[in-house]
Short mmCIF file of C-alpha atoms in Angstrom, two decimals:
data_model
loop_
_atom_site.label_atom_id
_atom_site.label_comp_id
_atom_site.label_asym_id
_atom_site.label_seq_id
_atom_site.Cartn_x
_atom_site.Cartn_y
_atom_site.Cartn_z
CA UNK A 9 45.77 123.75 -32.73
CA UNK A 10 43.99 120.43 -32.29
CA UNK A 11 40.23 120.15 -32.58
CA UNK A 12 38.24 120.53 -29.37
CA UNK A 13 37.63 116.79 -29.27
CA UNK A 14 41.35 116.09 -29.47
CA UNK A 15 42.43 118.80 -27.01
CA UNK A 16 41.30 116.70 -24.10
CA UNK A 17 43.54 113.66 -24.29
CA UNK A 18 42.03 110.71 -22.49
CA UNK A 19 44.67 108.28 -23.76
CA UNK A 20 47.45 108.83 -26.16
CA UNK A 21 47.43 105.20 -27.09
CA UNK A 22 49.61 102.40 -25.93
CA UNK A 23 53.35 102.67 -26.23
CA UNK A 24 54.54 99.10 -25.82
CA UNK A 25 58.11 98.14 -26.08
CA UNK A 26 60.23 95.35 -24.76
CA UNK A 27 63.29 96.05 -22.77
CA UNK A 28 65.23 92.87 -22.41
CA UNK A 29 68.46 92.31 -20.64
CA UNK A 30 70.30 89.10 -19.95
CA UNK A 31 72.93 88.14 -17.43
CA UNK A 32 74.34 84.71 -18.16
CA UNK A 33 75.88 84.42 -14.71
CA UNK A 34 72.39 84.69 -13.30
CA UNK A 35 71.03 82.24 -15.91
CA UNK A 36 67.86 84.23 -16.41
CA UNK A 37 66.29 86.78 -18.78
CA UNK A 38 64.09 89.46 -17.31
CA UNK A 39 61.50 91.00 -19.62
CA UNK A 40 59.70 94.29 -19.08
CA UNK A 41 56.60 95.41 -20.99
CA UNK A 42 55.66 99.03 -20.57
CA UNK A 43 52.28 100.60 -21.23
CA UNK A 44 51.62 104.28 -20.67
CA UNK A 45 48.91 106.89 -20.87
CA UNK A 46 48.52 110.56 -19.98
CA UNK A 47 46.09 112.10 -17.58
CA UNK A 48 43.46 114.15 -19.48
CA UNK A 49 44.97 117.51 -20.35
CA UNK A 50 44.69 120.49 -22.68
CA UNK A 51 47.68 119.96 -24.96
CA UNK A 52 48.51 120.46 -28.60
CA UNK A 53 51.69 118.31 -28.60
CA UNK A 54 52.28 115.18 -26.58
CA UNK A 55 55.52 114.61 -24.65
CA UNK A 56 58.16 112.48 -26.37
CA UNK A 57 60.61 110.04 -24.80
CA UNK A 58 64.32 110.78 -25.01
CA UNK A 59 65.77 107.34 -24.66
CA UNK A 60 64.26 104.44 -22.72
CA UNK A 61 64.17 103.65 -18.98
CA UNK A 62 67.02 101.51 -17.68
CA UNK A 63 65.97 99.15 -14.90
CA UNK A 64 68.51 97.25 -12.85
CA UNK A 65 66.42 94.26 -11.77
CA UNK A 66 67.33 93.29 -8.18
CA UNK A 67 69.02 89.95 -7.64
CA UNK A 68 66.80 89.35 -4.61
CA UNK A 69 63.70 89.63 -6.80
CA UNK A 70 65.20 87.19 -9.30
CA UNK A 71 65.98 84.64 -6.57
CA UNK A 72 62.41 84.91 -5.28
CA UNK A 73 60.77 84.60 -8.69
CA UNK A 74 59.08 87.99 -8.53
CA UNK A 75 56.81 88.64 -11.52
CA UNK A 76 53.66 90.64 -12.13
CA UNK A 77 52.51 94.20 -12.70
CA UNK A 78 53.86 97.34 -11.06
CA UNK A 79 51.92 100.60 -11.55
CA UNK A 80 53.60 103.97 -11.27
CA UNK A 81 52.78 107.59 -11.96
CA UNK A 82 54.84 110.75 -12.32
CA UNK A 83 54.73 114.30 -13.63
CA UNK A 84 56.61 115.28 -16.76
CA UNK A 85 57.77 118.77 -15.83
CA UNK A 86 58.21 121.74 -18.16
CA UNK A 87 61.92 121.03 -18.41
CA UNK A 88 61.29 117.40 -19.42
CA UNK A 89 62.37 115.87 -16.13
CA UNK A 90 60.27 113.40 -14.07
CA UNK A 91 58.91 114.62 -10.74
CA UNK A 92 56.48 113.39 -8.05
CA UNK A 93 57.16 109.72 -8.81
CA UNK A 94 54.73 107.43 -6.98
CA UNK A 95 54.47 103.64 -6.93
CA UNK A 96 50.75 102.86 -6.91
CA UNK A 97 50.95 99.06 -7.14
CA UNK A 98 54.04 97.41 -5.74
CA UNK A 99 56.24 94.45 -6.45
CA UNK A 100 58.49 93.13 -3.64
CA UNK A 101 62.18 92.48 -3.13
CA UNK A 102 63.45 95.85 -4.26
CA UNK A 103 61.59 96.10 -7.60
CA UNK A 104 59.82 99.27 -6.52
CA UNK A 105 63.10 101.00 -5.74
CA UNK A 106 64.73 99.80 -8.98
CA UNK A 107 61.83 101.07 -11.10
CA UNK A 108 61.70 104.40 -9.25
CA UNK A 109 65.45 104.89 -9.84
CA UNK A 110 64.94 104.17 -13.56
CA UNK A 111 62.08 106.66 -13.77
CA UNK A 112 64.14 109.36 -12.08
CA UNK A 113 66.62 109.17 -14.95
CA UNK A 114 63.99 109.42 -17.70
CA UNK A 115 63.94 112.58 -19.83
CA UNK A 116 61.27 113.83 -22.22
CA UNK A 117 60.67 116.46 -24.82
CA UNK A 118 57.91 118.21 -22.82
CA UNK A 119 54.25 118.53 -23.78
CA UNK A 120 52.99 121.80 -25.30
CA UNK A 121 49.81 123.79 -25.38
CA UNK A 122 50.20 125.94 -28.46
CA UNK A 123 53.76 127.29 -28.13
CA UNK A 124 53.94 127.00 -24.35
CA UNK A 125 55.50 123.97 -22.63
CA UNK A 126 53.25 122.46 -19.98
CA UNK A 127 53.52 119.79 -17.31
CA UNK A 128 51.47 116.64 -17.63
CA UNK A 129 50.96 113.53 -15.50
CA UNK A 130 51.82 110.09 -16.90
CA UNK A 131 50.79 106.65 -15.72
CA UNK A 132 53.04 103.67 -16.37
CA UNK A 133 52.23 99.95 -16.09
CA UNK A 134 55.20 97.61 -15.85
CA UNK A 135 54.64 93.90 -16.54
CA UNK A 136 57.62 91.95 -15.27
CA UNK A 137 58.18 88.42 -16.47
CA UNK A 138 61.14 86.06 -16.30
CA UNK A 139 62.48 83.35 -18.59
CA UNK A 140 64.80 81.03 -16.73
CA UNK A 141 67.76 79.25 -18.34
CA UNK A 142 67.68 75.47 -18.22
CA UNK A 143 70.79 75.46 -16.04
CA UNK A 144 69.20 77.69 -13.36
CA UNK A 145 69.13 75.72 -10.13
CA UNK A 146 66.40 77.93 -8.67
CA UNK A 147 63.79 76.13 -10.79
CA UNK A 148 62.85 72.58 -11.66
CA UNK A 149 62.88 71.76 -15.36
CA UNK A 150 59.62 71.47 -17.29
CA UNK A 151 58.35 67.89 -17.59
CA UNK A 152 57.85 67.04 -21.26
CA UNK A 153 54.78 64.80 -21.67
CA UNK A 154 54.64 64.66 -25.47
CA UNK A 155 57.40 65.31 -28.00
CA UNK A 156 56.47 64.34 -31.59
CA UNK A 157 59.33 63.44 -33.94
CA UNK A 158 60.00 65.72 -36.90
CA UNK A 159 59.08 64.63 -40.43
CA UNK A 160 62.13 63.78 -42.55
CA UNK A 161 62.16 66.09 -45.60
CA UNK A 162 61.04 63.96 -48.54
CA UNK A 163 63.28 65.72 -51.09
CA UNK A 164 66.38 64.52 -49.18
CA UNK A 165 65.34 60.87 -48.83
CA UNK A 166 67.46 59.78 -51.80
CA UNK A 167 70.58 61.47 -50.38
CA UNK A 168 70.03 59.74 -47.00
CA UNK A 169 71.39 62.68 -45.04
CA UNK A 170 71.97 62.20 -41.34
CA UNK A 171 72.44 64.83 -38.69
CA UNK A 172 70.84 66.73 -35.84
CA UNK A 173 69.14 70.05 -35.17
CA UNK A 174 69.09 71.88 -31.89
CA UNK A 175 65.99 73.95 -31.18
CA UNK A 176 65.74 76.67 -28.52
CA UNK A 177 62.28 76.47 -27.00
CA UNK A 178 60.62 78.54 -24.27
CA UNK A 179 58.21 76.45 -22.20
CA UNK A 180 55.92 79.22 -20.89
CA UNK A 181 54.35 79.14 -17.46
CA UNK A 182 50.89 79.03 -19.06
CA UNK A 183 51.67 75.77 -20.90
CA UNK A 184 52.32 77.30 -24.32
CA UNK A 185 55.48 76.82 -26.38
CA UNK A 186 57.54 79.47 -28.18
CA UNK A 187 60.27 78.38 -30.61
CA UNK A 188 63.16 80.86 -30.47
CA UNK A 189 65.53 79.47 -33.11
CA UNK A 190 67.48 76.54 -34.44
CA UNK A 191 71.18 75.61 -34.69
CA UNK A 192 72.44 73.09 -37.21
CA UNK A 193 74.55 72.54 -40.34
CA UNK A 194 71.70 70.70 -42.06
CA UNK A 195 69.73 72.12 -45.02
CA UNK A 196 67.03 74.60 -44.00
CA UNK A 197 64.24 72.06 -44.62
CA UNK A 198 65.49 70.08 -41.59
CA UNK A 199 65.38 73.23 -39.45
CA UNK A 200 61.81 73.89 -40.59
CA UNK A 201 60.80 70.30 -39.79
CA UNK A 202 62.38 70.61 -36.31
CA UNK A 203 60.61 73.89 -35.59
CA UNK A 204 57.25 72.39 -36.60
CA UNK A 205 57.81 69.41 -34.34
CA UNK A 206 58.93 71.57 -31.41
CA UNK A 207 55.77 73.68 -31.69
CA UNK A 208 53.74 70.54 -30.85
CA UNK A 209 55.60 69.73 -27.62
CA UNK A 210 53.37 69.28 -24.55
CA UNK A 211 54.73 69.74 -21.04
CA UNK A 212 54.14 70.55 -17.39
CA UNK A 213 55.70 73.95 -16.64
CA UNK A 214 58.90 74.44 -14.67
CA UNK A 215 58.43 75.35 -11.03
CA UNK A 216 60.29 77.94 -8.99
CA UNK A 217 61.58 76.00 -6.00
CA UNK A 218 61.21 78.82 -3.48
CA UNK A 219 57.98 80.51 -4.57
CA UNK A 220 56.32 77.27 -5.73
CA UNK A 221 55.04 79.10 -8.82
CA UNK A 222 55.00 77.88 -12.42
CA UNK A 223 57.62 79.78 -14.42
CA UNK A 224 58.79 80.05 -17.98
CA UNK A 225 62.05 78.33 -18.93
CA UNK A 226 64.11 78.06 -22.06
CA UNK A 227 65.30 74.58 -22.95
CA UNK A 228 67.22 73.03 -25.82
CA UNK A 229 65.53 70.20 -27.74
CA UNK A 230 67.66 67.93 -29.94
CA UNK A 231 66.22 66.20 -33.03
CA UNK A 232 68.19 63.50 -34.80
CA UNK A 233 67.54 62.81 -38.49
CA UNK A 234 68.22 59.61 -40.35
CA UNK A 235 66.48 58.33 -43.53
#
């Protein structure tokens, strides 16, 4: 049995995972971050997830650029099912319904107090964010204001290699850059130089045409090398 201090669980800690799905026809990636905690309870074993929630993000929400935090709560019953699901902070365009449907399908190994299974209440926070493809017509492309050239690798100067490196870059809505990867047939030193250059890109974020909000968008940056 847990100590008296640990019997009353104020927060089991943060369980943060990223559920990512992509639909190329929609030219957009939807990202979900989940945080959860339990309501204070007398338990000796915490509930455990069996699988992860599957959320079918509504197309209407995608078209309208819906992002933000949705808060939900539910009871994990003695049989491990989810009951009394409530949306406590909403997101529009069908997101509430999609999340609720996903939660209804969740299953758990139930909590226990000693050897007896018990019901507990769980709170979930969903942070929904979108990364738009550069071909998505729902958004305007980010405006690059500064794009430094990569440094030619000194150890290849004598060979006078020529070529190009493609870099996948996410231009985030907050003005930061995240380099996702490179594609080339050049030696790895050229990929490294390209990544370092891409990390210094400055830009004005892409804008969602309908919502008029700054959004994140993945673009491809091409660097050409010649000695």
